[in-house]
Coordinates of C-alpha atoms and ligand atoms in Angstrom, one line a residue:
X1 CA -20.4 -28.0 269.4
X2 CA -21.4 -31.5 267.6
X3 CA -22.3 -29.7 264.6
X4 CA -21.5 -27.6 261.4
X5 CA -23.7 -24.7 261.0
X6 CA -25.4 -24.1 257.4
X7 CA -26.4 -20.5 256.8
X8 CA -28.6 -19.9 253.8
X9 CA -31.5 -18.1 252.1
X10 CA -34.3 -18.8 251.3
X11 CA -34.9 -16.1 248.1
X12 CA -32.9 -18.7 246.0
X13 CA -35.7 -18.1 243.6
X14 CA -35.2 -13.7 243.6
X15 CA -31.7 -12.4 241.6
X16 CA -33.1 -14.3 238.8
X17 CA -31.3 -13.4 235.6
X18 CA -32.1 -14.9 232.0
X19 CA -33.1 -19.2 232.1
X20 CA -29.9 -19.9 230.7
X21 CA -27.6 -18.2 233.0
X22 CA -25.4 -20.5 235.1
X23 CA -25.3 -18.5 238.0
X24 CA -29.1 -19.2 238.4
X25 CA -31.3 -20.6 241.4
X26 CA -31.4 -24.0 241.1
X27 CA -27.7 -23.8 242.3
X28 CA -28.9 -23.2 246.1
X29 CA -31.9 -25.6 245.9
X30 CA -30.1 -29.0 244.6
X31 CA -27.4 -27.7 247.4
X32 CA -30.0 -27.7 250.6
X33 CA -31.8 -30.4 248.9
X34 CA -28.8 -32.5 249.6
X35 CA -27.3 -30.8 252.7
X36 CA -30.9 -32.3 254.4
X37 CA -29.8 -35.4 253.5
X38 CA -26.7 -35.6 256.1
X39 CA -26.4 -35.6 259.9
X40 CA -24.7 -33.4 262.4
X41 CA -25.5 -30.3 260.6
X42 CA -27.3 -27.0 262.3
X43 CA -29.2 -24.3 260.0
X44 CA -30.2 -21.0 260.0
X45 CA -31.8 -18.2 257.6
X46 CA -29.4 -15.6 256.7
X47 CA -30.3 -12.2 257.9
X48 CA -29.8 -8.6 256.1
X49 CA -26.6 -7.0 256.1
X50 CA -25.8 -3.9 258.0
X51 CA -24.9 -1.5 255.1
X52 CA -22.0 -0.4 257.6
X53 CA -20.1 -3.6 257.2
X54 CA -19.7 -2.8 253.3
X55 CA -18.3 0.2 253.4
X56 CA -15.8 -1.3 255.4
X57 CA -14.5 -3.1 252.1
X58 CA -16.0 -1.2 248.9
X59 CA -15.9 2.1 248.2
X60 CA -19.1 4.3 249.4
X61 CA -20.4 5.7 246.2
X62 CA -20.5 1.6 244.2
X63 CA -22.3 0.3 247.7
X64 CA -24.7 3.9 247.4
X65 CA -25.0 2.9 243.7
X66 CA -25.9 -0.5 244.3
X67 CA -28.2 -0.5 246.9
X68 CA -30.3 2.6 245.0
X69 CA -31.1 -0.5 242.4
X70 CA -33.0 -2.7 244.9
X71 CA -36.2 -1.9 243.8
X72 CA -35.3 -2.5 239.7
X73 CA -38.0 -4.4 238.3
X74 CA -36.5 -5.1 235.1
X75 CA -32.6 -7.4 234.7
X76 CA -30.2 -5.0 234.2
X77 CA -26.9 -6.3 233.2
X78 CA -23.4 -4.9 234.6
X79 CA -21.3 -6.5 232.4
X80 CA -21.8 -9.1 230.0
X81 CA -22.2 -11.6 232.8
X82 CA -23.0 -9.8 235.5
X83 CA -26.2 -8.7 235.8
X84 CA -29.3 -7.2 238.8
X85 CA -32.5 -8.7 238.5
X86 CA -35.3 -8.3 240.8
X87 CA -34.7 -9.1 244.8
X88 CA -30.7 -8.6 243.5
X89 CA -29.9 -6.7 246.0
X90 CA -31.8 -8.4 249.0
X91 CA -30.3 -10.9 247.7
X92 CA -26.9 -10.1 248.0
X93 CA -27.4 -8.2 251.2
X94 CA -29.0 -11.6 252.6
X95 CA -25.7 -13.3 251.3
X96 CA -23.1 -11.2 252.8
X97 CA -25.2 -10.6 255.8
X98 CA -24.7 -14.6 256.5
X99 CA -20.7 -14.1 256.5
X100 CA -21.2 -11.4 259.3
X101 CA -23.5 -13.6 261.3
X102 CA -21.1 -16.7 260.5
X103 CA -17.6 -15.1 261.6
X104 CA -20.2 -14.1 265.3
X105 CA -21.3 -18.2 265.3
X106 CA -17.4 -19.4 265.5
X107 CA -15.8 -16.1 267.4
X108 CA -18.6 -17.0 270.1
X109 CA -17.5 -20.3 270.0
X110 CA -21.0 -21.3 268.9
X111 CA -19.7 -23.5 266.1
X112 CA -16.1 -24.7 264.8
X113 CA -17.1 -24.7 261.4
X114 CA -19.9 -23.1 258.6
X115 CA -20.6 -22.9 255.8
X116 CA -22.4 -20.2 254.2
X117 CA -24.6 -21.4 251.1
X118 CA -25.2 -18.1 249.3
X119 CA -25.2 -16.6 246.4
X120 CA -24.8 -14.3 244.3
X121 CA -21.1 -15.7 244.4
X122 CA -18.3 -12.5 245.5
X123 CA -14.7 -13.2 245.5
X124 CA -14.8 -10.9 241.7
X125 CA -15.9 -7.8 243.3
X126 CA -13.1 -5.9 243.7
X127 CA -13.1 -2.4 245.9
X128 CA -15.3 -0.5 243.5
X129 CA -16.9 -3.0 240.7
X130 CA -19.3 -5.8 240.5
X131 CA -18.6 -8.5 238.4
X132 CA -18.0 -12.0 237.3
X133 CA -21.5 -12.9 238.4
X134 CA -20.4 -10.9 242.1
X135 CA -22.2 -8.2 243.9
X136 CA -20.8 -7.4 247.1
X137 CA -17.3 -9.0 248.2
X138 CA -19.3 -11.5 250.9
X139 CA -16.0 -13.0 252.1
X140 CA -13.8 -10.1 252.4
X141 CA -16.5 -7.8 254.4
X142 CA -16.6 -10.7 256.8
X143 CA -13.0 -11.2 256.8
X144 CA -13.1 -7.1 257.3
X145 CA -15.4 -7.3 260.8
X146 CA -13.5 -10.2 261.9
X147 CA -10.5 -8.8 262.2
X148 CA -12.4 -5.6 263.4
X149 CA -14.6 -7.2 265.7
X150 CA -12.5 -9.4 267.5
X151 CA -9.2 -7.1 266.8
X152 CA -7.8 -10.4 264.9
X153 CA -4.1 -9.6 263.3
X154 CA -3.8 -12.6 261.5
X155 CA -6.6 -14.0 258.9
X156 CA -6.0 -16.3 256.1
X157 CA -8.4 -16.8 252.8
X158 CA -7.8 -19.6 251.1
X159 CA -9.4 -19.8 247.5
X160 CA -10.3 -23.1 245.6
X161 CA -12.4 -21.4 243.1
X162 CA -11.3 -22.3 239.9
X163 CA -11.3 -19.0 238.9
X164 CA -9.0 -16.4 240.7
X165 CA -10.4 -14.2 243.2
X166 CA -9.5 -10.9 241.5
X167 CA -12.0 -9.1 244.1
X168 CA -10.9 -10.5 247.1
X169 CA -7.4 -9.7 246.5
X170 CA -7.6 -6.3 245.1
X171 CA -9.7 -5.2 248.3
X172 CA -7.0 -7.3 250.9
X173 CA -4.0 -5.5 249.4
X174 CA -5.2 -2.6 251.0
X175 CA -5.3 -4.1 254.4
X176 CA -2.8 -5.4 257.3
X177 CA -2.8 -8.9 258.8
X178 CA -4.4 -10.8 256.0
X179 CA -2.9 -13.6 253.8
X180 CA -5.1 -14.3 250.6
X181 CA -4.0 -17.9 248.7
X182 CA -5.7 -18.8 245.7
X183 CA -5.6 -21.5 243.4
X184 CA -7.0 -21.8 240.4
X185 CA -7.0 -22.5 236.6
X186 CA -5.1 -20.9 233.8
X187 CA -5.6 -19.0 231.3
X188 CA -8.9 -18.5 232.6
X189 CA -11.5 -15.7 234.1
X190 CA -10.7 -13.1 234.7
X191 CA -7.1 -13.6 233.9
X192 CA -5.6 -12.3 236.5
X193 CA -3.3 -14.1 239.4
X194 CA -0.9 -15.6 237.2
X195 CA 1.4 -14.1 240.2
X196 CA 1.6 -12.7 243.3
X197 CA 0.9 -8.8 243.9
X198 CA 2.2 -8.5 247.4
X199 CA 3.6 -10.2 250.8
X200 CA 0.2 -11.3 252.2
X201 CA -0.9 -12.4 248.6
X202 CA -0.3 -15.9 247.5
X203 CA -1.7 -17.1 243.7
X204 CA -1.2 -20.0 242.5
X205 CA -2.1 -20.5 238.8
X206 CA -2.5 -24.4 237.7
X207 CA -2.4 -25.4 233.8
X208 CA -5.5 -26.6 232.2
X209 CA -6.5 -30.2 232.5
X210 CA -5.0 -29.9 236.3
X211 CA -5.9 -33.5 237.9
X212 CA -6.4 -34.5 241.4
X213 CA -2.6 -35.9 241.8
X214 CA -0.9 -32.1 240.8
X215 CA -3.5 -30.3 242.7
X216 CA -2.9 -32.4 245.8
X217 CA 0.7 -32.0 245.2
X218 CA 0.5 -28.1 245.0
X219 CA -1.5 -27.9 247.8
X220 CA 0.7 -30.5 249.8
X221 CA 4.3 -28.7 248.6
X222 CA 3.2 -25.4 248.5
X223 CA 0.4 -24.2 249.5
X224 CA -0.7 -26.0 252.6
X225 CA 2.8 -25.2 254.5
X226 CA 2.1 -21.6 253.7
X227 CA -1.0 -21.5 255.3
X228 CA -0.1 -23.3 259.0
X229 CA 3.7 -20.7 258.4
X230 CA 0.9 -17.6 258.1
X231 CA -0.5 -18.8 262.2
X232 CA -3.7 -17.8 261.3
X233 CA -6.6 -17.0 264.0
X234 CA -8.9 -17.8 261.7
X235 CA -9.6 -19.4 258.4
X236 CA -11.8 -18.2 255.6
X237 CA -12.3 -20.7 252.3
X238 CA -14.0 -19.2 249.2
X239 CA -15.5 -22.8 248.3
X240 CA -16.1 -22.8 244.3
X241 CA -16.6 -26.5 242.8
X242 CA -16.3 -25.1 239.4
X243 CA -12.4 -26.8 239.0
X244 CA -15.1 -30.1 239.2
X245 CA -14.2 -32.1 235.8
X246 CA -18.0 -31.5 234.8
X247 CA -18.3 -27.7 235.4
X248 CA -19.2 -25.9 232.0
X249 CA -17.0 -23.0 233.1
X250 CA -14.0 -24.4 234.6
X251 CA -10.9 -25.9 232.8
X252 CA -9.5 -28.5 235.6
X253 CA -9.9 -31.8 236.4
X254 CA -11.1 -32.7 240.2
X255 CA -13.7 -34.5 241.3
X256 CA -16.0 -34.2 244.3
X257 CA -13.6 -36.3 246.9
X258 CA -10.6 -33.8 245.6
X259 CA -13.1 -31.6 247.7
X260 CA -13.4 -33.8 250.8
X261 CA -9.4 -34.2 250.5
X262 CA -8.8 -30.6 250.4
X263 CA -11.0 -29.1 253.5
X264 CA -9.7 -31.7 255.6
X265 CA -6.0 -30.4 254.9
X266 CA -7.7 -27.0 255.8
X267 CA -9.2 -28.7 258.7
X268 CA -5.7 -29.9 260.0
X269 CA -4.1 -26.4 259.4
X270 CA -7.5 -24.8 261.6
X271 CA -6.8 -27.3 264.0
X272 CA -3.1 -27.2 264.7
X273 CA -3.6 -23.1 264.7
X274 CA -6.8 -21.5 265.5
X275 CA -9.0 -23.9 267.7
X276 CA -10.7 -25.7 264.5
X277 CA -12.1 -21.7 263.3
X278 CA -13.4 -22.3 259.9
X279 CA -15.6 -19.8 257.8
X280 CA -16.2 -21.4 254.4
X281 CA -18.5 -19.5 251.8
X282 CA -19.6 -21.0 248.5
X283 CA -18.6 -19.0 245.4
X284 CA -18.9 -20.9 242.2
X285 CA -19.7 -24.4 240.5
X286 CA -22.5 -24.6 237.9
X287 CA -23.0 -28.1 237.1
X288 CA -25.5 -29.2 239.2
X289 CA -25.1 -32.5 239.8
X290 CA -21.2 -32.2 240.6
X291 CA -22.3 -29.3 242.4
X292 CA -24.4 -31.2 245.0
X293 CA -21.6 -33.8 245.1
X294 CA -19.2 -31.2 246.1
X295 CA -20.5 -29.5 248.8
X296 CA -21.8 -32.9 250.0
X297 CA -17.2 -33.8 250.0
X298 CA -16.9 -30.3 251.2
X299 CA -18.6 -30.3 254.5
X300 CA -17.7 -33.8 254.9
X301 CA -14.3 -32.5 255.3
X302 CA -15.7 -30.3 257.7
X303 CA -16.7 -33.2 260.2
X304 CA -13.8 -34.5 260.0
X305 CA -12.7 -33.8 263.5
X306 CA -16.2 -34.1 264.7
Ligands
ZN1 ZN1 -15.5 -19.5 240.0

């Protein structure tokens, strides 16, 4: 178990949207190009999800309606910034399928850490609504599968994307056995996560222009102790990199090496609680160079204990 597993899908040129949309195929190509230059990584292609796993997280009618659009030819907008184009539903089935694979790899002790380099992202997709570039909520689908298949009682999801993962909160607060922690810029899309709605939800809004120093203080004093105290059996990371100072959609001021720092902190908690089991999945990050640098830093963080 000497390497980090990267799961990705090759159909990144599908799910196109229009050329100006920030959630574009090049995001995955810059990430995979950068990671291919790193040592000690293993690679797997994502496989399509068995649709029964989607129903665990989402409303059946919502799932069936999206799946019925698999063969559409023209781009269709669900809201002002969330689209379905040719190949989008296939891409979404591969993206959520990657999380199922990742759970099996980690829970069967084949890999300690997995990073899913996938799109579309998922953390804004609610129980019955696609939004914020997200179709299916990949991480909630993975977390619910892990709970049922491996009979886990305490699963933590930590979300450092600059946006609040309203969809993940909406889905997981309906279930026992999860702790969802989100740090996010505020005010910012989607405008939620200003307080913590439930015992198993911990939202930490950060003021615009918050930088490394304050970010690290908040994590050290509030978030990491909460995560450690929960004593998780498995940790998921919604790894969005749009809190980077160069990101066109974010309002925070992180740098790439902050992602290595936070990842190493989470690795330490994972080592102390759950034999290091971490499944990380790509959410946002829209400046291509900052995204590649940040993902590299994140994966280096995952290699801390290897
Ligand atoms: Zn985001």
